[in-house]
């Protein structure tokens, strides 16, 4: 069956039996979003040093072998292997970077340093400690090592013509060194993703201004800024926009014209959602979902002009959880990167966890090492407004829809923040 388009889903939510915007599982929501994501196509050539975190737009092919010559892994003597050989006539020395260039006859060899080229006519290196200097340029071998011992062969690590890094790979520190080891100075990467964001809410005030009664500081713009920056996006902060249809419309249209993605927080839950909902229905194709998850139940996803749009719930923890569970994956796909789900593994919970069947929960916990075993301690305050729980935590404890209350000692799934957040 062909998947319905975004506009069909937005305008006729009853078009499919198994599509219920008011009861979406986390996985369903991810799958729906994923099918509408087309990666950016523009590329740029950059020096490798600027490549950290960038996504390769093409395979990188090795222009040479690594190592590019057979070389010694030991300080010792290089010689041509033959059974029973006891004495070598040493005709010179091979240093790393300064090869021995003379001719060698059988039973002749050279003193060789680690990393030096194996001279023509030699195939084996005996380590210095297994030889005795007999004087007069002769050394005795205390044993005959098997042919090829202590020789690192050309192309052993990488072969000329081999694809060493694939298109869509996100560059890491080791990759920079790998490319340098091949003499590659520049790489072709997808351009940066341009992401705009703003907060909605009459009660919000920016840091640096005094609070009036009933007002709160806007924290979501800061967490969103941090999460986007960490992912290497080019961000534009449109500030706080009051719950005013004209202001919201202006900002939304401006942001969507100039960016690949627009993210808002707040104003997507029932009742309050109406401004944004009406606007988004007028200018875009946006799906409003109630997701079977806690925290972070309301979520809007769609397109406004050519920009992808994510409407995140306003509660500070919900904003972060929905970002990590939906937006992060989508941004990676738009950046051209192969989809990398957050790594999940199983550990023991040292305390009981309150949970009802029916929703996937992303509770905050602290992973710690208990005499060599990793365990998790759930944080006591799990409310969707308790931002300090995200700051103290170093992982999500992921409890799926079917899981109920967990006793202390239960094995639970965790997603570590380290390396991601
Ligand atoms: P909403 O999703 O707009 O209904 O907001 C849900 C809750 O999150 C309300 O208590 C808001 O005051 C709060 N909230 C919304 N936006 C922000 C923000 N940018 N920073 C901090 N809290 C927010
Ligand atoms: Mg609001």
Coordinates of C-alpha atoms and ligand atoms in Angstrom, one line a residue:
X1 CA 0.0 0.0 0.0
X2 CA 1.4 3.4 -0.8
X3 CA 1.8 5.7 2.1
X4 CA -0.5 8.7 2.2
X5 CA 1.0 12.1 1.6
X6 CA 1.5 14.7 4.4
X7 CA -1.4 16.8 3.0
X8 CA -3.8 13.8 3.0
X9 CA -2.9 13.0 6.6
X10 CA -3.3 16.6 7.6
X11 CA -6.6 17.1 5.9
X12 CA -8.2 13.7 6.3
X13 CA -6.9 12.1 9.5
X14 CA -9.4 9.2 9.0
X15 CA -7.9 8.2 5.7
X16 CA -6.3 5.0 7.1
X17 CA -7.5 2.5 9.5
X18 CA -4.3 2.3 11.5
X19 CA -3.7 6.0 11.6
X20 CA -5.1 7.7 14.7
X21 CA -3.5 11.0 15.5
X22 CA -4.9 10.8 19.0
X23 CA -3.2 7.5 19.8
X24 CA 0.2 7.3 18.2
X25 CA 2.9 5.1 19.5
X26 CA 6.4 6.5 19.7
X27 CA 7.6 4.1 17.0
X28 CA 4.6 4.9 14.7
X29 CA 5.3 8.6 15.0
X30 CA 9.0 8.1 14.2
X31 CA 8.1 6.0 11.2
X32 CA 5.7 8.7 9.9
X33 CA 8.2 11.5 10.3
X34 CA 10.9 9.4 8.7
X35 CA 9.1 8.9 5.4
X36 CA 8.8 12.7 4.8
X37 CA 12.5 13.5 5.2
X38 CA 14.6 14.3 2.2
X39 CA 18.2 15.1 3.0
X40 CA 19.8 18.4 1.9
X41 CA 21.5 18.0 -1.5
X42 CA 23.9 21.0 -1.6
X43 CA 27.5 20.1 -0.7
X44 CA 30.7 22.0 0.0
X45 CA 34.4 21.2 0.0
X46 CA 36.0 21.8 3.4
X47 CA 39.4 21.3 5.0
X48 CA 39.4 18.0 7.0
X49 CA 40.0 20.0 10.3
X50 CA 36.6 21.6 9.9
X51 CA 35.0 18.2 9.3
X52 CA 34.2 17.1 12.8
X53 CA 30.5 16.2 13.0
X54 CA 29.9 16.9 9.3
X55 CA 28.3 14.4 7.0
X56 CA 30.2 13.1 4.0
X57 CA 28.4 13.7 0.7
X58 CA 30.4 11.0 -1.1
X59 CA 32.5 7.9 -0.4
X60 CA 36.2 8.7 0.3
X61 CA 38.4 6.5 -1.8
X62 CA 42.0 5.8 -0.6
X63 CA 44.5 7.1 -3.1
X64 CA 47.2 4.8 -1.7
X65 CA 48.1 1.8 0.4
X66 CA 48.4 2.2 4.2
X67 CA 51.1 1.5 5.1
X68 CA 52.5 2.4 1.6
X69 CA 55.5 0.1 1.9
X70 CA 56.4 -3.2 3.7
X71 CA 58.0 -2.1 7.0
X72 CA 59.4 -3.4 10.2
X73 CA 57.4 -3.6 13.4
X74 CA 60.6 -4.1 15.5
X75 CA 64.1 -2.9 15.9
X76 CA 66.3 -5.9 14.7
X77 CA 67.7 -7.4 11.5
X78 CA 65.9 -7.8 8.2
X79 CA 67.0 -10.8 6.1
X80 CA 65.7 -13.3 3.5
X81 CA 64.2 -16.3 5.3
X82 CA 65.6 -19.7 4.8
X83 CA 65.4 -22.8 7.1
X84 CA 68.4 -23.3 9.3
X85 CA 70.0 -19.9 8.6
X86 CA 72.3 -18.9 11.6
X87 CA 74.5 -16.1 10.5
X88 CA 73.7 -12.8 8.7
X89 CA 76.2 -10.5 7.1
X90 CA 75.0 -7.0 8.0
X91 CA 75.4 -4.6 5.0
X92 CA 73.9 -1.5 6.4
X93 CA 71.1 0.1 8.3
X94 CA 67.5 1.0 7.4
X95 CA 66.0 3.8 9.4
X96 CA 62.3 5.0 9.5
X97 CA 62.2 7.5 6.7
X98 CA 65.7 6.6 5.4
X99 CA 65.5 3.3 3.5
X100 CA 68.5 1.1 2.8
X101 CA 69.0 1.1 -1.0
X102 CA 72.0 -1.2 -1.6
X103 CA 71.8 -4.7 -3.2
X104 CA 71.7 -7.8 -0.9
X105 CA 72.7 -11.4 -1.6
X106 CA 71.3 -14.4 0.2
X107 CA 72.5 -14.5 3.8
X108 CA 73.0 -10.8 3.8
X109 CA 70.7 -8.4 5.7
X110 CA 70.5 -5.0 7.3
X111 CA 70.0 -3.6 10.8
X112 CA 66.5 -2.2 10.7
X113 CA 64.5 0.2 12.9
X114 CA 60.8 0.1 13.6
X115 CA 58.8 1.6 10.8
X116 CA 61.7 1.4 8.3
X117 CA 61.1 0.0 4.8
X118 CA 62.0 -3.7 4.4
X119 CA 64.8 -3.7 1.8
X120 CA 64.4 -5.6 -1.5
X121 CA 65.6 -9.1 -1.0
X122 CA 64.4 -9.3 2.6
X123 CA 61.1 -10.8 3.9
X124 CA 61.6 -11.3 7.6
X125 CA 62.8 -9.4 10.7
X126 CA 64.4 -10.9 13.7
X127 CA 64.2 -8.8 16.8
X128 CA 67.5 -7.5 18.2
X129 CA 67.1 -9.4 21.5
X130 CA 67.1 -12.8 19.6
X131 CA 70.5 -12.1 18.0
X132 CA 74.2 -12.0 19.1
X133 CA 76.6 -9.5 17.6
X134 CA 79.6 -11.5 16.4
X135 CA 81.6 -8.4 15.4
X136 CA 82.9 -7.7 11.9
X137 CA 79.3 -6.9 10.6
X138 CA 78.0 -10.4 11.4
X139 CA 75.2 -11.4 13.7
X140 CA 74.2 -14.8 14.9
X141 CA 70.4 -15.7 15.0
X142 CA 69.4 -17.5 18.2
X143 CA 66.4 -18.9 16.4
X144 CA 64.9 -18.7 12.9
X145 CA 61.5 -16.9 13.1
X146 CA 58.9 -17.9 10.6
X147 CA 58.9 -16.2 7.2
X148 CA 57.3 -12.8 7.3
X149 CA 57.7 -12.3 11.1
X150 CA 57.7 -8.7 12.3
X151 CA 56.8 -7.4 8.8
X152 CA 53.8 -5.1 8.3
X153 CA 52.7 -5.5 4.7
X154 CA 51.9 -2.6 2.4
X155 CA 48.1 -2.1 2.2
X156 CA 47.6 -4.2 5.4
X157 CA 45.4 -1.4 7.0
X158 CA 44.0 0.2 3.8
X159 CA 44.2 -0.8 0.2
X160 CA 44.6 1.7 -2.6
X161 CA 41.1 2.2 -4.3
X162 CA 39.3 1.1 -1.2
X163 CA 36.3 3.2 0.1
X164 CA 37.5 4.0 3.6
X165 CA 34.6 6.2 4.7
X166 CA 31.2 6.0 3.1
X167 CA 28.8 8.7 2.0
X168 CA 26.5 9.7 4.9
X169 CA 29.1 9.0 7.5
X170 CA 29.3 11.6 10.2
X171 CA 32.9 12.5 10.8
X172 CA 34.7 11.7 14.1
X173 CA 38.1 12.5 15.4
X174 CA 39.6 9.2 14.2
X175 CA 38.4 9.9 10.7
X176 CA 40.3 13.2 10.6
X177 CA 43.5 11.3 11.4
X178 CA 42.7 8.5 8.9
X179 CA 42.2 11.1 6.1
X180 CA 45.4 12.8 7.1
X181 CA 47.3 9.5 7.0
X182 CA 46.3 9.2 3.4
X183 CA 47.3 12.8 2.5
X184 CA 43.7 13.8 1.9
X185 CA 43.3 17.5 2.8
X186 CA 39.7 18.2 1.8
X187 CA 36.4 16.4 1.9
X188 CA 33.0 17.0 0.3
X189 CA 30.2 17.3 2.9
X190 CA 26.6 18.3 3.0
X191 CA 26.0 21.9 3.9
X192 CA 24.9 22.8 7.4
X193 CA 21.3 22.4 8.2
X194 CA 19.6 25.7 8.9
X195 CA 17.2 25.5 11.9
X196 CA 15.1 28.3 13.3
X197 CA 13.3 28.2 16.7
X198 CA 11.1 30.2 18.9
X199 CA 9.1 29.9 22.1
X200 CA 5.4 30.7 22.3
X201 CA 3.6 31.8 25.4
X202 CA 2.3 35.1 27.0
X203 CA 3.9 34.1 30.3
X204 CA 7.4 33.9 29.0
X205 CA 10.2 36.4 29.7
X206 CA 13.8 36.3 28.4
X207 CA 16.7 36.2 30.8
X208 CA 18.0 39.6 31.8
X209 CA 14.5 41.1 32.4
X210 CA 12.7 41.1 35.7
X211 CA 9.7 38.8 36.2
X212 CA 6.2 40.2 36.8
X213 CA 3.7 38.2 38.8
X214 CA 2.7 35.0 36.9
X215 CA 5.6 35.2 34.4
X216 CA 8.4 32.6 34.0
X217 CA 11.7 32.7 32.3
X218 CA 11.9 31.0 28.9
X219 CA 14.2 28.1 29.4
X220 CA 13.2 26.0 26.3
X221 CA 15.0 28.3 23.9
X222 CA 18.2 27.6 25.8
X223 CA 17.8 23.9 25.9
X224 CA 16.8 23.8 22.2
X225 CA 19.8 26.1 21.4
X226 CA 22.1 23.7 23.3
X227 CA 20.7 20.5 21.7
X228 CA 20.8 22.0 18.2
X229 CA 24.3 23.4 18.6
X230 CA 25.6 20.1 19.8
X231 CA 24.2 18.5 16.6
X232 CA 26.1 21.0 14.5
X233 CA 23.0 22.8 13.1
X234 CA 23.2 26.5 12.1
X235 CA 20.7 28.0 14.4
X236 CA 18.5 31.2 14.3
X237 CA 16.8 32.2 17.5
X238 CA 13.5 34.1 16.9
X239 CA 13.0 34.7 20.6
X240 CA 9.7 34.6 22.4
X241 CA 6.5 35.1 20.4
X242 CA 3.4 35.9 22.4
X243 CA 0.2 33.9 21.9
X244 CA -0.9 36.4 19.3
X245 CA -2.1 35.0 15.9
X246 CA -0.6 37.9 13.8
X247 CA 2.8 37.7 15.5
X248 CA 2.9 34.0 15.4
X249 CA 2.0 34.0 11.7
X250 CA 4.7 36.5 10.8
X251 CA 7.4 34.7 12.7
X252 CA 6.4 31.3 11.4
X253 CA 6.4 32.5 7.7
X254 CA 9.7 34.3 8.0
X255 CA 11.4 31.4 9.7
X256 CA 10.1 28.8 7.3
X257 CA 11.3 30.8 4.2
X258 CA 14.9 31.0 5.3
X259 CA 15.4 27.6 7.1
X260 CA 15.3 23.9 6.5
X261 CA 13.6 23.3 9.8
X262 CA 11.4 25.4 12.2
X263 CA 11.0 24.3 15.8
X264 CA 8.6 25.9 18.3
X265 CA 7.9 25.0 21.8
X266 CA 4.6 25.5 23.6
X267 CA 1.1 26.0 22.3
X268 CA 0.5 22.6 20.8
X269 CA -1.6 21.1 23.5
X270 CA -5.4 21.1 23.5
X271 CA -7.2 24.4 24.0
X272 CA -4.1 26.6 23.7
X273 CA -3.2 24.9 20.4
X274 CA -5.8 26.7 18.4
X275 CA -3.7 29.7 17.3
X276 CA -0.9 27.6 16.1
X277 CA -3.3 25.0 14.7
X278 CA -5.3 27.4 12.6
X279 CA -2.1 29.1 11.4
X280 CA -0.5 25.8 10.5
X281 CA -3.6 24.6 8.8
X282 CA -3.6 27.8 6.7
X283 CA 0.1 27.8 5.8
X284 CA 1.3 24.3 6.0
X285 CA 0.5 20.6 6.1
X286 CA 0.9 19.8 9.8
X287 CA -0.1 16.7 11.7
X288 CA -1.1 17.1 15.4
X289 CA -0.5 14.0 17.4
X290 CA -1.2 12.8 20.9
X291 CA 1.6 10.3 21.5
X292 CA 1.4 7.5 23.9
X293 CA 4.3 8.7 25.9
X294 CA 5.2 10.5 29.1
X295 CA 6.4 13.2 29.2
X296 CA 5.7 14.8 25.9
X297 CA 2.2 13.8 24.8
X298 CA 1.3 16.5 22.3
X299 CA 3.6 16.8 19.2
X300 CA 3.1 18.5 15.9
X301 CA 5.0 17.6 12.8
X302 CA 4.7 18.7 9.2
X303 CA 5.8 21.2 6.6
X304 CA 5.4 25.0 6.4
X305 CA 6.5 26.0 2.9
X306 CA 9.6 24.0 2.3
X307 CA 10.6 23.8 5.9
X308 CA 10.0 20.9 8.2
X309 CA 8.1 21.9 11.2
X310 CA 8.2 20.5 14.7
X311 CA 5.8 21.8 17.4
X312 CA 7.1 20.6 20.7
X313 CA 5.2 20.7 24.0
X314 CA 6.0 23.6 26.3
X315 CA 6.9 21.8 29.5
X316 CA 10.7 21.9 29.8
X317 CA 11.3 18.2 30.2
X318 CA 8.7 17.3 27.5
X319 CA 10.5 19.7 25.1
X320 CA 13.8 17.9 25.6
X321 CA 12.3 14.4 25.6
X322 CA 10.5 15.0 22.3
X323 CA 13.5 16.6 20.8
X324 CA 15.7 13.5 21.6
X325 CA 13.1 11.0 20.6
X326 CA 11.8 12.6 17.4
X327 CA 13.6 15.7 16.3
X328 CA 17.2 14.5 16.7
X329 CA 16.6 11.5 14.4
X330 CA 14.9 13.7 11.8
X331 CA 17.6 16.3 11.8
X332 CA 20.3 13.6 11.3
X333 CA 18.3 12.3 8.3
X334 CA 18.0 15.8 6.9
X335 CA 21.7 16.4 7.4
X336 CA 22.3 13.3 5.2
X337 CA 23.5 11.1 8.0
X338 CA 22.7 7.4 8.3
X339 CA 20.1 7.0 10.9
X340 CA 21.7 6.5 14.3
X341 CA 19.2 5.6 17.0
X342 CA 20.2 6.5 20.6
X343 CA 22.1 3.5 21.9
X344 CA 19.9 1.6 24.4
X345 CA 21.1 -1.1 26.8
X346 CA 19.8 -3.0 29.8
X347 CA 20.9 -2.4 33.4
X348 CA 19.5 -3.1 36.9
X349 CA 17.4 -0.4 38.6
X350 CA 18.4 0.0 42.2
X351 CA 15.0 1.5 43.2
X352 CA 11.4 0.8 42.4
X353 CA 9.9 2.7 39.5
X354 CA 6.3 3.8 39.4
X355 CA 4.7 3.3 36.0
X356 CA 1.3 2.4 34.5
X357 CA 0.7 0.3 31.5
X358 CA -0.3 2.2 28.3
X359 CA 2.3 4.7 27.6
X360 CA 6.1 4.7 26.8
X361 CA 7.8 6.6 29.6
X362 CA 11.2 8.3 29.4
X363 CA 12.1 8.7 33.1
X364 CA 15.3 10.4 34.1
X365 CA 18.0 8.4 35.9
X366 CA 21.6 8.3 37.0
X367 CA 23.7 5.6 35.6
X368 CA 26.5 4.7 38.0
X369 CA 29.2 2.1 38.4
X370 CA 28.6 -0.3 41.3
X371 CA 31.9 -2.2 41.8
X372 CA 32.2 -2.8 38.1
X373 CA 28.5 -3.2 37.3
X374 CA 26.5 -0.4 35.7
X375 CA 23.2 0.3 37.4
X376 CA 20.6 3.0 37.3
X377 CA 19.1 5.1 40.0
X378 CA 15.8 6.7 39.0
X379 CA 15.5 10.3 40.0
X380 CA 12.7 10.9 42.6
X381 CA 11.1 13.9 40.8
X382 CA 9.7 12.9 37.4
X383 CA 7.3 15.7 36.6
X384 CA 7.4 17.2 33.1
X385 CA 8.2 20.6 34.5
X386 CA 11.2 19.5 36.6
X387 CA 14.0 20.6 34.4
X388 CA 16.6 20.0 37.2
X389 CA 15.9 16.2 36.7
X390 CA 17.3 16.5 33.1
X391 CA 20.3 18.4 34.4
X392 CA 21.0 15.8 37.1
X393 CA 20.3 12.8 35.0
X394 CA 22.8 11.1 32.7
X395 CA 20.3 8.8 31.0
X396 CA 16.7 8.1 30.1
X397 CA 15.1 5.0 31.6
X398 CA 12.9 3.8 28.7
X399 CA 9.8 1.9 29.9
X400 CA 7.6 0.7 27.0
X401 CA 3.8 0.8 26.8
X402 CA 3.5 -2.8 28.2
X403 CA 5.6 -2.2 31.2
X404 CA 4.0 -1.6 34.6
X405 CA 5.5 -0.8 38.0
X406 CA 9.1 -2.1 38.4
X407 CA 10.5 -3.4 41.6
X408 CA 14.0 -2.5 42.8
X409 CA 16.3 -5.0 41.1
X410 CA 14.3 -5.0 37.8
X411 CA 16.3 -4.9 34.5
X412 CA 15.3 -1.8 32.5
X413 CA 16.4 -0.2 29.2
X414 CA 18.5 3.0 29.4
X415 CA 19.6 5.5 26.9
X416 CA 22.9 7.2 28.0
X417 CA 23.1 10.9 27.4
X418 CA 26.9 10.9 27.2
X419 CA 28.1 11.6 23.7
X420 CA 24.6 12.6 22.6
X421 CA 23.4 15.5 24.8
Ligands
LIG1 P1 2.1 24.8 26.7 O1 2.6 23.6 26.0 O2 2.3 26.1 26.0 O3 0.7 24.5 27.2 O4 3.0 24.9 28.0 C1 3.1 23.9 29.0 C2 3.8 24.4 30.2 O5 5.2 24.7 29.8 C3 3.3 25.7 30.8 O6 3.4 25.6 32.2 C4 4.2 26.7 30.3 O7 4.3 27.9 31.1 C5 5.5 26.0 30.2 N1 6.4 26.5 29.1 C6 6.0 26.7 27.9 N2 7.0 27.3 27.2 C7 8.0 27.4 28.0 C8 9.4 27.9 27.9 N3 9.8 28.4 26.7 N4 10.2 27.8 28.9 C9 9.8 27.4 30.1 N5 8.5 26.9 30.3 C10 7.6 26.9 29.3
LIG2 MG1 1.7 28.1 26.1

